[in-house]
PDB file of C-alpha atoms and ligand atoms in Angstrom:
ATOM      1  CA  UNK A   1     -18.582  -0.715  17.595  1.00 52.00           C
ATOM      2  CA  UNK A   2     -18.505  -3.457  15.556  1.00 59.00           C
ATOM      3  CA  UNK A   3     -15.341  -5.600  14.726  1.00 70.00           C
ATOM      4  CA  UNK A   4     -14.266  -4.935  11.372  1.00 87.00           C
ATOM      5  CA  UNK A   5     -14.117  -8.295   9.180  1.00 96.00           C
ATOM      6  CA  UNK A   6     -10.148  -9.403   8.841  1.00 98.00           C
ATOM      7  CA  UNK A   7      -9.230 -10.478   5.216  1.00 97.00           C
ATOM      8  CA  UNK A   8      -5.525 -10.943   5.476  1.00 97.00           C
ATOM      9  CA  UNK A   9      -2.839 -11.260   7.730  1.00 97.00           C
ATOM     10  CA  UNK A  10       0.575 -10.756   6.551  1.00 95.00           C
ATOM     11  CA  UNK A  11       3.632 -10.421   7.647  1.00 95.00           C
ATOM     12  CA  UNK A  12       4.092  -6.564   7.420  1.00 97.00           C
ATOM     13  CA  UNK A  13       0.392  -5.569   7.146  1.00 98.00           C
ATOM     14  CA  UNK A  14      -2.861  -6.859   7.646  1.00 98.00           C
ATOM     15  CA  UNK A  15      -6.213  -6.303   5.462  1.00 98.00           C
ATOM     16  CA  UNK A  16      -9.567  -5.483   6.602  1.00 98.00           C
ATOM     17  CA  UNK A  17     -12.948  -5.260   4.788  1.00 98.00           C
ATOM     18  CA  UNK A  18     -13.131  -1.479   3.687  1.00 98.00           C
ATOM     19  CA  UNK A  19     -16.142   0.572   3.759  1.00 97.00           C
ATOM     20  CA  UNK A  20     -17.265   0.062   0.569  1.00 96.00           C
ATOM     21  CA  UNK A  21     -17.141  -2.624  -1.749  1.00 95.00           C
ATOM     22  CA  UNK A  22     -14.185  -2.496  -3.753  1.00 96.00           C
ATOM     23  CA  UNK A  23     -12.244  -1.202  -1.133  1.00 98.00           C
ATOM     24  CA  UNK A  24      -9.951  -2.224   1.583  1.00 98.00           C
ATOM     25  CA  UNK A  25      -8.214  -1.106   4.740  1.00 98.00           C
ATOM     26  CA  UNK A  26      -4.190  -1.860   5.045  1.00 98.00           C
ATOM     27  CA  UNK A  27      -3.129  -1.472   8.621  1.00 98.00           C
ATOM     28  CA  UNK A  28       0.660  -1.256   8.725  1.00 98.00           C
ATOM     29  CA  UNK A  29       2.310  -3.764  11.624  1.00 98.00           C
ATOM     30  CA  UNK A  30       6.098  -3.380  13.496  1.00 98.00           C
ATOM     31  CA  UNK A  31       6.533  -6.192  12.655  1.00 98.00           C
ATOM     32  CA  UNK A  32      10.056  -7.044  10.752  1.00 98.00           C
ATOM     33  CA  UNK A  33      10.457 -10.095   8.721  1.00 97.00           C
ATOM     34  CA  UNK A  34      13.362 -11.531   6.473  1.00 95.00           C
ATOM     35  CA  UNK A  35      15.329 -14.551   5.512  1.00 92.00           C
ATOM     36  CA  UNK A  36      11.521 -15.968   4.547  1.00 86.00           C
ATOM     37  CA  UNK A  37      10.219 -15.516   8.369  1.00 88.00           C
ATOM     38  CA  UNK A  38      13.160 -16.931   9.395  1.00 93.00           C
ATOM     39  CA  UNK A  39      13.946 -13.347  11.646  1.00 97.00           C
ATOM     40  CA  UNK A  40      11.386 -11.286  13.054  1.00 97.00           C
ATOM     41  CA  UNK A  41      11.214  -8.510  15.363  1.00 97.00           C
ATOM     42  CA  UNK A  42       9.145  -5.781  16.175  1.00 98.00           C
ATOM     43  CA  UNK A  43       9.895  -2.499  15.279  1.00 98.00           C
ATOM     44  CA  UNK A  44       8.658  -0.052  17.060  1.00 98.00           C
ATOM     45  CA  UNK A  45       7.064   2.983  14.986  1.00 98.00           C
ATOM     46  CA  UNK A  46       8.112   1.753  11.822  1.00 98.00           C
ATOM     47  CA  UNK A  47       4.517   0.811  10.741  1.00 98.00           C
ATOM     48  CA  UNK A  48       3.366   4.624  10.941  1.00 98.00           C
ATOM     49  CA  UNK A  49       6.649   5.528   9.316  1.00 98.00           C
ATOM     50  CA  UNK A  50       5.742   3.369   6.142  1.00 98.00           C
ATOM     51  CA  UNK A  51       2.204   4.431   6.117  1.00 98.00           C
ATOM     52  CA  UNK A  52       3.398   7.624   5.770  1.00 98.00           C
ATOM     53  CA  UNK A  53       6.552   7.089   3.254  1.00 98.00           C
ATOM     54  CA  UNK A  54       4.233   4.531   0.808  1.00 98.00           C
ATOM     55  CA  UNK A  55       0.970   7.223   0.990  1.00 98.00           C
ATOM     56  CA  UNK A  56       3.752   9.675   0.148  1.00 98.00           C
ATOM     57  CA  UNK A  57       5.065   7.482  -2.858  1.00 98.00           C
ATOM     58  CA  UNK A  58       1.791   6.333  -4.113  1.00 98.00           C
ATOM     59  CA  UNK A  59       0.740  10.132  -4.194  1.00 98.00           C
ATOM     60  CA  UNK A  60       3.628  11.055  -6.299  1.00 98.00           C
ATOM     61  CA  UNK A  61       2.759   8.091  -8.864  1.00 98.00           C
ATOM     62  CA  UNK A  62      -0.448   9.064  -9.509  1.00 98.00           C
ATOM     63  CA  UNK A  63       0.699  12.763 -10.101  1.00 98.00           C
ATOM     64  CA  UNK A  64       2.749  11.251 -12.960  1.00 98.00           C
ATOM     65  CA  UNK A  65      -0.200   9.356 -14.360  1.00 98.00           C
ATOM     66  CA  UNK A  66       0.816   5.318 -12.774  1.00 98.00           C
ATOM     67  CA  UNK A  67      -2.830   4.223 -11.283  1.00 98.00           C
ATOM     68  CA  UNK A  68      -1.888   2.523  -7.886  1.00 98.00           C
ATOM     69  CA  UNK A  69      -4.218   1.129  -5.210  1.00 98.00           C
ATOM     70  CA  UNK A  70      -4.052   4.175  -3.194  1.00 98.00           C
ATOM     71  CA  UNK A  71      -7.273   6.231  -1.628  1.00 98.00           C
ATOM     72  CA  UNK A  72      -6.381   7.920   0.902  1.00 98.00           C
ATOM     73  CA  UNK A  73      -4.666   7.643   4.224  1.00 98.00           C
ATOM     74  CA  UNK A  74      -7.034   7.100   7.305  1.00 98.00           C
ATOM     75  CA  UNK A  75      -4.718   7.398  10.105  1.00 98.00           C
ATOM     76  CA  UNK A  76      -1.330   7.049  11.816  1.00 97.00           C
ATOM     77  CA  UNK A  77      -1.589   3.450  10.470  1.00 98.00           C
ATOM     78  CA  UNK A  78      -4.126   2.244   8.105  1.00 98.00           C
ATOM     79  CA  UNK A  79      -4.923   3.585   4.382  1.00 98.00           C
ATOM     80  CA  UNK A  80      -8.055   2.984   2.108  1.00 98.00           C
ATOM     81  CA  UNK A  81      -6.855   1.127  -0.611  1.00 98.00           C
ATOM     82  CA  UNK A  82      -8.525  -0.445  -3.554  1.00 98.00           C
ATOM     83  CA  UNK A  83      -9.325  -4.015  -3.999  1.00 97.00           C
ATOM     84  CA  UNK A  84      -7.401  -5.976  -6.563  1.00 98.00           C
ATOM     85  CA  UNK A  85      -6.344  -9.498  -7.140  1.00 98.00           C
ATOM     86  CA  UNK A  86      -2.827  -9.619  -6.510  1.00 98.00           C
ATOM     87  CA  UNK A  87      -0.477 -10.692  -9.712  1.00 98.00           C
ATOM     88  CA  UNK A  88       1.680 -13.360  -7.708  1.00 98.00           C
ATOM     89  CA  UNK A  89       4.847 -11.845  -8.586  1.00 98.00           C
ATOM     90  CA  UNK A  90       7.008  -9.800  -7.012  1.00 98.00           C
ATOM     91  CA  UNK A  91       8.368  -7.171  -9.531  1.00 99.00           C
ATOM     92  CA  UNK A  92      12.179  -5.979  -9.011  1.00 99.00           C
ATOM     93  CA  UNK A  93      13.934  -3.594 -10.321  1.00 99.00           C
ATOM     94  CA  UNK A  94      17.641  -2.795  -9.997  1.00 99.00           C
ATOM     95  CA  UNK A  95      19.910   0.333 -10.960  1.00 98.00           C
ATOM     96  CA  UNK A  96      22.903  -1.313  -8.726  1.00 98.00           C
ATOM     97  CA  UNK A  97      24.156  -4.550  -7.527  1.00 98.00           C
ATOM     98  CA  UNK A  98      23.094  -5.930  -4.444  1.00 98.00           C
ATOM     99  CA  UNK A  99      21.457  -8.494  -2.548  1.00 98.00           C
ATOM    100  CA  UNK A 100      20.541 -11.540  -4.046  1.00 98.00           C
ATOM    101  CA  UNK A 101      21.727 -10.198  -7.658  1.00 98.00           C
ATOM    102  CA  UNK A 102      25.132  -9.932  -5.968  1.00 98.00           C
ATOM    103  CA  UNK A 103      24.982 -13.269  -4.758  1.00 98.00           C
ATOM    104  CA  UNK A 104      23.531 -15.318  -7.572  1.00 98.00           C
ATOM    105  CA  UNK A 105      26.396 -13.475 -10.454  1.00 98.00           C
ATOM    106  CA  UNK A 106      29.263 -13.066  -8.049  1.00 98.00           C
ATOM    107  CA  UNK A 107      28.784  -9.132  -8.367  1.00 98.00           C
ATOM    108  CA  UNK A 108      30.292  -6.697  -5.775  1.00 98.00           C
ATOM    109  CA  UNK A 109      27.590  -4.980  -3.789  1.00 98.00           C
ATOM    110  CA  UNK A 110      27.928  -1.240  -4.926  1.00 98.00           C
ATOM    111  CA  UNK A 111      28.784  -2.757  -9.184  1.00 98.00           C
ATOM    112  CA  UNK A 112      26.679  -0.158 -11.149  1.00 97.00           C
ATOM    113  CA  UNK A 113      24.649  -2.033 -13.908  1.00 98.00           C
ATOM    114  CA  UNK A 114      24.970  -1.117 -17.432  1.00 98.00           C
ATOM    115  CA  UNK A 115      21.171  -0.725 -17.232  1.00 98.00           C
ATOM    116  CA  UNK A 116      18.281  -1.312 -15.245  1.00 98.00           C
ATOM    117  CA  UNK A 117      17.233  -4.799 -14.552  1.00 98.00           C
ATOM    118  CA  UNK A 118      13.763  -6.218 -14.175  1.00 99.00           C
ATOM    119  CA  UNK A 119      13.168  -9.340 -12.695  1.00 99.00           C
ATOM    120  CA  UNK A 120      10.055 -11.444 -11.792  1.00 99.00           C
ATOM    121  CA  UNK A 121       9.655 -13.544  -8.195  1.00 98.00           C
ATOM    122  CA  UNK A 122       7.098 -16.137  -7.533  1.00 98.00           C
ATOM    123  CA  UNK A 123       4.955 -14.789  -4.668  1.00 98.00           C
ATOM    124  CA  UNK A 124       5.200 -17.905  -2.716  1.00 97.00           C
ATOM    125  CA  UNK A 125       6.623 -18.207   0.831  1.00 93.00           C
ATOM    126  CA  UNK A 126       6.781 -21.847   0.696  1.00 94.00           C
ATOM    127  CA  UNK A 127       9.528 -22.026  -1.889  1.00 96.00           C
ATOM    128  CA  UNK A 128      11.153 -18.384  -0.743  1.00 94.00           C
ATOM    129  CA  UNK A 129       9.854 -16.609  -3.580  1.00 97.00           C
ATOM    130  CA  UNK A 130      11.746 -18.249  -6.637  1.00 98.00           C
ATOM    131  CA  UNK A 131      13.540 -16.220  -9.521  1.00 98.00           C
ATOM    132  CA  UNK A 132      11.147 -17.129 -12.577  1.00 98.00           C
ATOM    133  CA  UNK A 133      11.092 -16.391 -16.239  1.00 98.00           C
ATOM    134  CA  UNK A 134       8.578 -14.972 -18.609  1.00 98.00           C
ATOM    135  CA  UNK A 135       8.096 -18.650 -20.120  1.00 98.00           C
ATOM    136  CA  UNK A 136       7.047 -19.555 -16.467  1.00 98.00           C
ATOM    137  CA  UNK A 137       4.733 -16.814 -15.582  1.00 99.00           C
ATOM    138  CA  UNK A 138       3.064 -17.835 -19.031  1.00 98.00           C
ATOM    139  CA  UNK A 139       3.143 -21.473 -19.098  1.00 98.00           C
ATOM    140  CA  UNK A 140       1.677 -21.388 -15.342  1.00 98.00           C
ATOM    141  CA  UNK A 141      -0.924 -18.499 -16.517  1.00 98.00           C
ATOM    142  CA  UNK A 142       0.387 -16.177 -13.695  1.00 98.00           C
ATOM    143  CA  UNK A 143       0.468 -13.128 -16.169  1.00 98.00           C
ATOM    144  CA  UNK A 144      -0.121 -12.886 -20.030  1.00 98.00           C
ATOM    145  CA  UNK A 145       2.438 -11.699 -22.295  1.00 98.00           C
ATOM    146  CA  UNK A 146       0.068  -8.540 -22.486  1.00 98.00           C
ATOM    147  CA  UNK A 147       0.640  -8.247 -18.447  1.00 98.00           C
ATOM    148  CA  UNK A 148       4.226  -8.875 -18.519  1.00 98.00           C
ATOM    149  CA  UNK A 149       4.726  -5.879 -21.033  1.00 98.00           C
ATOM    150  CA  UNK A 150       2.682  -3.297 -18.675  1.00 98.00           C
ATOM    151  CA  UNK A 151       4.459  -3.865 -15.569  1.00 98.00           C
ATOM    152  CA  UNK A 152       7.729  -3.833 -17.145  1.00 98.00           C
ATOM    153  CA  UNK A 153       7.171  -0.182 -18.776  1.00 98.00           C
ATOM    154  CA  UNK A 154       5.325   0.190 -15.040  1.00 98.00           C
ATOM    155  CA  UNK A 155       8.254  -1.058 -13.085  1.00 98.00           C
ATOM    156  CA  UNK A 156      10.587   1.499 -15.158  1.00 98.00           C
ATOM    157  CA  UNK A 157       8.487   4.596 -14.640  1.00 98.00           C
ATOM    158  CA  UNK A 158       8.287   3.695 -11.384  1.00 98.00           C
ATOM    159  CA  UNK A 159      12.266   3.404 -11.111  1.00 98.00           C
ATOM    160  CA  UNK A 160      12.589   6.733 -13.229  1.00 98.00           C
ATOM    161  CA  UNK A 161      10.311   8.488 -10.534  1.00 98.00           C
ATOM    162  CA  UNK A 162      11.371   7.020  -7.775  1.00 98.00           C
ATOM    163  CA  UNK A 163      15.334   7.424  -7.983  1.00 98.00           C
ATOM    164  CA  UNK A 164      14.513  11.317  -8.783  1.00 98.00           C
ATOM    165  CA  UNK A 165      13.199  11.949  -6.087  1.00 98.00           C
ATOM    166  CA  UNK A 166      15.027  10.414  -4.005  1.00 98.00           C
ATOM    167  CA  UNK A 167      18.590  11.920  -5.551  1.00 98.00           C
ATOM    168  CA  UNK A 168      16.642  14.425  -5.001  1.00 98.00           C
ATOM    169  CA  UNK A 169      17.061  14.415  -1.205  1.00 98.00           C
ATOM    170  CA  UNK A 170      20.372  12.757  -1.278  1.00 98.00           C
ATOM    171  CA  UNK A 171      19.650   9.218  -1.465  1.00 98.00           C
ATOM    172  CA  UNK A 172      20.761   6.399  -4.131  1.00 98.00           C
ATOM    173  CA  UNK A 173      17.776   4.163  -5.274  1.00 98.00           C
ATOM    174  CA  UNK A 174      20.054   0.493  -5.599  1.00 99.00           C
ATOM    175  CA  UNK A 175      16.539  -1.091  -6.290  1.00 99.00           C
ATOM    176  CA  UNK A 176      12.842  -2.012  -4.948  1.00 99.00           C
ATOM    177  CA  UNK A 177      10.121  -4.366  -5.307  1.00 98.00           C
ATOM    178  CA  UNK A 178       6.779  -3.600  -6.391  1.00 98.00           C
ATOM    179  CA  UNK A 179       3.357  -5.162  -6.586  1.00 98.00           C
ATOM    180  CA  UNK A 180       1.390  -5.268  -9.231  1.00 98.00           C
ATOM    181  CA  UNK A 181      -3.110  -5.753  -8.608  1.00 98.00           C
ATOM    182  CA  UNK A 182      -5.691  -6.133 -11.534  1.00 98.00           C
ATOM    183  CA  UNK A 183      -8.678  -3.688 -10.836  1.00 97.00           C
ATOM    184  CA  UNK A 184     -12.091  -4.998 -12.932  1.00 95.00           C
ATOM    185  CA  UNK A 185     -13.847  -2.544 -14.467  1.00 90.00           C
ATOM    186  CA  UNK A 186     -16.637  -4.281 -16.242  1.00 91.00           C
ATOM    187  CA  UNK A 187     -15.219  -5.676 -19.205  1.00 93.00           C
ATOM    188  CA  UNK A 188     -12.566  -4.029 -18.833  1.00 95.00           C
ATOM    189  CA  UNK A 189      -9.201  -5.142 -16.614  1.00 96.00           C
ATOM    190  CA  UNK A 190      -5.980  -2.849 -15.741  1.00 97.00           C
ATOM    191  CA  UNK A 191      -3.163  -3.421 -13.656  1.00 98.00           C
ATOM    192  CA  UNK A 192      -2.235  -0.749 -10.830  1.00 98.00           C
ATOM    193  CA  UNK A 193       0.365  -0.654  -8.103  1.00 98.00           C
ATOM    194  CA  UNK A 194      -0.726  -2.335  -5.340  1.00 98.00           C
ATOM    195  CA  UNK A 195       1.021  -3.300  -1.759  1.00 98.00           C
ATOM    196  CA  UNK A 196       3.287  -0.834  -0.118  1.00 98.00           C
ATOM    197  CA  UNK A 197       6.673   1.107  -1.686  1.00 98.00           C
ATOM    198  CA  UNK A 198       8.712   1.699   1.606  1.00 98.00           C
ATOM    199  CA  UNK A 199      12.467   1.344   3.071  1.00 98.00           C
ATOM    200  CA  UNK A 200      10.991  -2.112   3.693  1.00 98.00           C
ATOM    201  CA  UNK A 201      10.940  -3.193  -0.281  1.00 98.00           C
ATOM    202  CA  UNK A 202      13.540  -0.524  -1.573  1.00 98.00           C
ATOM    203  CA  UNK A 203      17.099  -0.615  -1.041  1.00 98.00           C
ATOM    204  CA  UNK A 204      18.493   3.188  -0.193  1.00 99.00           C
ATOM    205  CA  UNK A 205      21.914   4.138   0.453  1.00 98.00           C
ATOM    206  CA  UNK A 206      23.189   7.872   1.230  1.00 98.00           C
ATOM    207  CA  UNK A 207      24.703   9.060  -1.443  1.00 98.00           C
ATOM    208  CA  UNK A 208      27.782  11.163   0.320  1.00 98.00           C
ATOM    209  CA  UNK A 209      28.015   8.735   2.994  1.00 98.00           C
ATOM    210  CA  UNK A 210      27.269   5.280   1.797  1.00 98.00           C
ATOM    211  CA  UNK A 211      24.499   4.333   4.835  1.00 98.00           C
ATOM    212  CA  UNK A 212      22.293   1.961   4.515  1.00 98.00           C
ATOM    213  CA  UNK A 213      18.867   3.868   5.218  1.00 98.00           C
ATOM    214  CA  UNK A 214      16.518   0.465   4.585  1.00 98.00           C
ATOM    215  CA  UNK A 215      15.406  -2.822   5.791  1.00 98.00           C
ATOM    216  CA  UNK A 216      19.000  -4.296   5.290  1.00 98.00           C
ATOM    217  CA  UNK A 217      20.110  -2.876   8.225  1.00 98.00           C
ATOM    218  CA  UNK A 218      17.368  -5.149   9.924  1.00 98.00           C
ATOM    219  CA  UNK A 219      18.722  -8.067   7.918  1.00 97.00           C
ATOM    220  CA  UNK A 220      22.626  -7.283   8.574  1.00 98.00           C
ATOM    221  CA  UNK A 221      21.770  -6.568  12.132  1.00 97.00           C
ATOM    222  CA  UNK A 222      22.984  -2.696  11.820  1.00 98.00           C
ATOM    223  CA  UNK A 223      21.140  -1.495  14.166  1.00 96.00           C
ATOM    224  CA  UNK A 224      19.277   1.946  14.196  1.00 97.00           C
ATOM    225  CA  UNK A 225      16.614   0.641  11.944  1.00 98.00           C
ATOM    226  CA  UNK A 226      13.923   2.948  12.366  1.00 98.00           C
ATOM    227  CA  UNK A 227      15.810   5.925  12.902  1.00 98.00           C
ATOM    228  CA  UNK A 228      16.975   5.214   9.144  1.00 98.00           C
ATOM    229  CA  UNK A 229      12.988   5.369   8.493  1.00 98.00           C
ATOM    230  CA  UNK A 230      12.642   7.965   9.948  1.00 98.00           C
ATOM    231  CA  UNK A 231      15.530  10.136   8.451  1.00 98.00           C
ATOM    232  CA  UNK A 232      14.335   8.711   4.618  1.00 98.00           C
ATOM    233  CA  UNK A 233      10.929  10.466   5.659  1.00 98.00           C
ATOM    234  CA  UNK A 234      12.194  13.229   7.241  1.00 98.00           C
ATOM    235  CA  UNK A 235      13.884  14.349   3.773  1.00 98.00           C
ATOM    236  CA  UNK A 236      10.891  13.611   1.431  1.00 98.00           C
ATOM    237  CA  UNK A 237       9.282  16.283   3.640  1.00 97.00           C
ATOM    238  CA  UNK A 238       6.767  13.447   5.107  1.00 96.00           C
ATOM    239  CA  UNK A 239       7.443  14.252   8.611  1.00 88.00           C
ATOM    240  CA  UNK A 240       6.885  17.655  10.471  1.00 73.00           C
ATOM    241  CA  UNK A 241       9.982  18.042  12.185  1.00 55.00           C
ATOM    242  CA  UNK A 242       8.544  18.191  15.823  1.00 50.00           C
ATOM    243  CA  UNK A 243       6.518  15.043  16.200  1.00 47.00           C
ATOM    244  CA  UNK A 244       4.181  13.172  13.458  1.00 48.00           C
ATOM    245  CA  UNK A 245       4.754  10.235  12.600  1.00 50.00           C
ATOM    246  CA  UNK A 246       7.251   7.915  14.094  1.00 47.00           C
ATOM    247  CA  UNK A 247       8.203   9.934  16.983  1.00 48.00           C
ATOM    248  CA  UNK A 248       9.471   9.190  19.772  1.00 49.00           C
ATOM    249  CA  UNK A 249       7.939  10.073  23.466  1.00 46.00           C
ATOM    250  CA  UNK A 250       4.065   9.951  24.980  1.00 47.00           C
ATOM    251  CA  UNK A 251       2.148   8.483  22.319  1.00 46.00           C
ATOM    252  CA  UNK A 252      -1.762   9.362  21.788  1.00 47.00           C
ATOM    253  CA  UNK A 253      -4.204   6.715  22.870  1.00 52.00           C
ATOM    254  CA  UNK A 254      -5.748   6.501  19.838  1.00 52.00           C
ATOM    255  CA  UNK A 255      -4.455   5.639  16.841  1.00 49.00           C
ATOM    256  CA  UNK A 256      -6.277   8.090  15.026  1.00 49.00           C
ATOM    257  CA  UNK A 257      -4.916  11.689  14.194  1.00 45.00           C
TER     258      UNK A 257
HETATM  259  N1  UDP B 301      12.342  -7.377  -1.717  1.00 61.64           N
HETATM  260  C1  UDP B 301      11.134  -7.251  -1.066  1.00 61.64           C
HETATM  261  N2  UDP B 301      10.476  -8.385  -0.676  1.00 61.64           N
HETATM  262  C2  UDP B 301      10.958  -9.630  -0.890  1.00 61.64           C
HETATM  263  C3  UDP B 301      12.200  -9.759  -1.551  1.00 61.64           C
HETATM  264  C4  UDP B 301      12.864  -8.612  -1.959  1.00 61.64           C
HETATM  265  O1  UDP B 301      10.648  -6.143  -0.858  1.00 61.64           O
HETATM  266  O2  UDP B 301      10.294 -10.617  -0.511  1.00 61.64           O
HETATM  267  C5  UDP B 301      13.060  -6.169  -2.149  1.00 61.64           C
HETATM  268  C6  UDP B 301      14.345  -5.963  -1.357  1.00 61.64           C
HETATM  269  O3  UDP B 301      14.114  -5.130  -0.233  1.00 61.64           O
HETATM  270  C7  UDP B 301      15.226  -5.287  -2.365  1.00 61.64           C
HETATM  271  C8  UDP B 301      14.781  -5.841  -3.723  1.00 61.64           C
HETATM  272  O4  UDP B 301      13.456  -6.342  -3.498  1.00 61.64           O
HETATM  273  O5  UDP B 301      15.010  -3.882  -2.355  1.00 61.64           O
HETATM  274  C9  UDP B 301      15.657  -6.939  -4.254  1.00 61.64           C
HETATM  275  O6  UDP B 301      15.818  -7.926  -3.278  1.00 61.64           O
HETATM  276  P1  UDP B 301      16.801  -9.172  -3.490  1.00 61.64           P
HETATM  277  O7  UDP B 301      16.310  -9.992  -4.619  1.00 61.64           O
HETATM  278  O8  UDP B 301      18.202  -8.681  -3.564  1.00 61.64           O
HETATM  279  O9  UDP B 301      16.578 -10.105  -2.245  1.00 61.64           O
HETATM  280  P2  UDP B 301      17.087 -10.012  -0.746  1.00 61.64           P
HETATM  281  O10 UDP B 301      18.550  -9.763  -0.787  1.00 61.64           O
HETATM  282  O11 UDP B 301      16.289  -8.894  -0.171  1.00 61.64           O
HETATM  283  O12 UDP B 301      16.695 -11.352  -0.199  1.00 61.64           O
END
């Protein structure tokens, strides 16, 4: 069988050539990253877990009408995904203090905000992703004003249907980060949700208990790590409860289901 071309490497995923043109295959690593590659480990199972939980999410956005880069899911870890050129900012949004936000205003982790925050990141590892304004994404031509608009009204029907659904299953959506691609159409250009949306770029705490069910417990060294994958999918109804994906035990040989 011939080796499929390799477009990307990065540090959660890697990109092949897809099929067809205009198409791509993500393949979702174990590998954990944070502190700008400063901590890795590898995870075992949580790549299939976030296939699962962004497919899942991605689904569930284009029900509600948000285009995203999703095809279809091709097995235990890779998806089809559509081709874009990546806007080179990272796109956060945040319902609660935490994190950097925290940090940077002298907030206490947990401070409800009087209302959703969007903020813009520089997609550059070099610098550790920088905080930047909409006079730098425009002066530097990284988005138009045009842009900037549609994946701020993106970024907040994305929060709106994201933290329903996951009150819905008793979880509080403190904030995520999302990825923004243009798809060419002809003449014609529009921006979709690219990348993944999984416990690694959300943060999601139980709502009775306060648990930290996402990639901070990899940062904060909590521990349990993927079992807190595994219990976010296991309440959005993503996993069968006996086996699928992430589970633990004799594995298949081959990756595919
Ligand atoms: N985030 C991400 N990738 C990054 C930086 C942040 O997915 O490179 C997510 C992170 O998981 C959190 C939100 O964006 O859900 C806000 O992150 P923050 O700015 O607080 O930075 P952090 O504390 O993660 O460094």
């Amino acid at each position: 069988m011939a080796r499929r071309k390799q477009i990307y490497e990065g540090k959660a995923k890697i990109l092949f050539e897809g099929p067809e043109p205009g198409t791509i295959i993500q393949y979702f690593k174990d590998d954990a990253t944070a502190f700008n590659n400063q901590k890795h480990a590898i995870l075992e199972g949580k790549g299939v877990l976030n296939n699962r939980i962004s497919e899942f999410v991605m689904t569930g956005l284009e029900r509600i009408g948000v285009p995203t880069h999703f095809i279809k899911r091709l097995n235990m870890r890779e998806q089809l995904v559509r081709h874009v050129e990546i806007v080179p900012l990272e796109v956060v949004v945040r319902n609660v203090a935490a994190g950097s936000l925290s940090k940077r205003l002298g907030l206490e982790d947990g401070t409800a905000l009087p209302r959703s925050i969007i903020e813009f990141y520089y997609k550059d590892d070099k610098l550790g992703d920088p905080l930047v304004a909409e006079e730098h994404i425009t002066a530097f031509s990284w988005a138009n004003p045009q842009e900037i608009d549609d994946m701020m009204a993106l970024a907040l029907r994305i929060n709106d249907f994201l933290s329903g659904l996951f009150a819905g299953v008793g979880i509080k959506l403190v904030d995520f980060k999302v990825e923004f691609g243009r798809q060419y159409d002809g003449d014609l250009m529009r921006l979709i949700v690219a990348d993944e949306i999984s416990p690694d770029s959300c943060r999601l705490w139980d709502m009775e208990t306060g648990d930290i069910m996402d990639k901070d417990r990899f940062r904060k060294d909590l521990g349990n790590v993927t079992d807190a994958y595994r219990e976010v999918a296991k309440r959005l109804g993503v996993l069968r409860e006996n086996g699928g994906a992430g589970q633990k035990g004799p594995v298949l040989v081959s990756d595919n289901e």
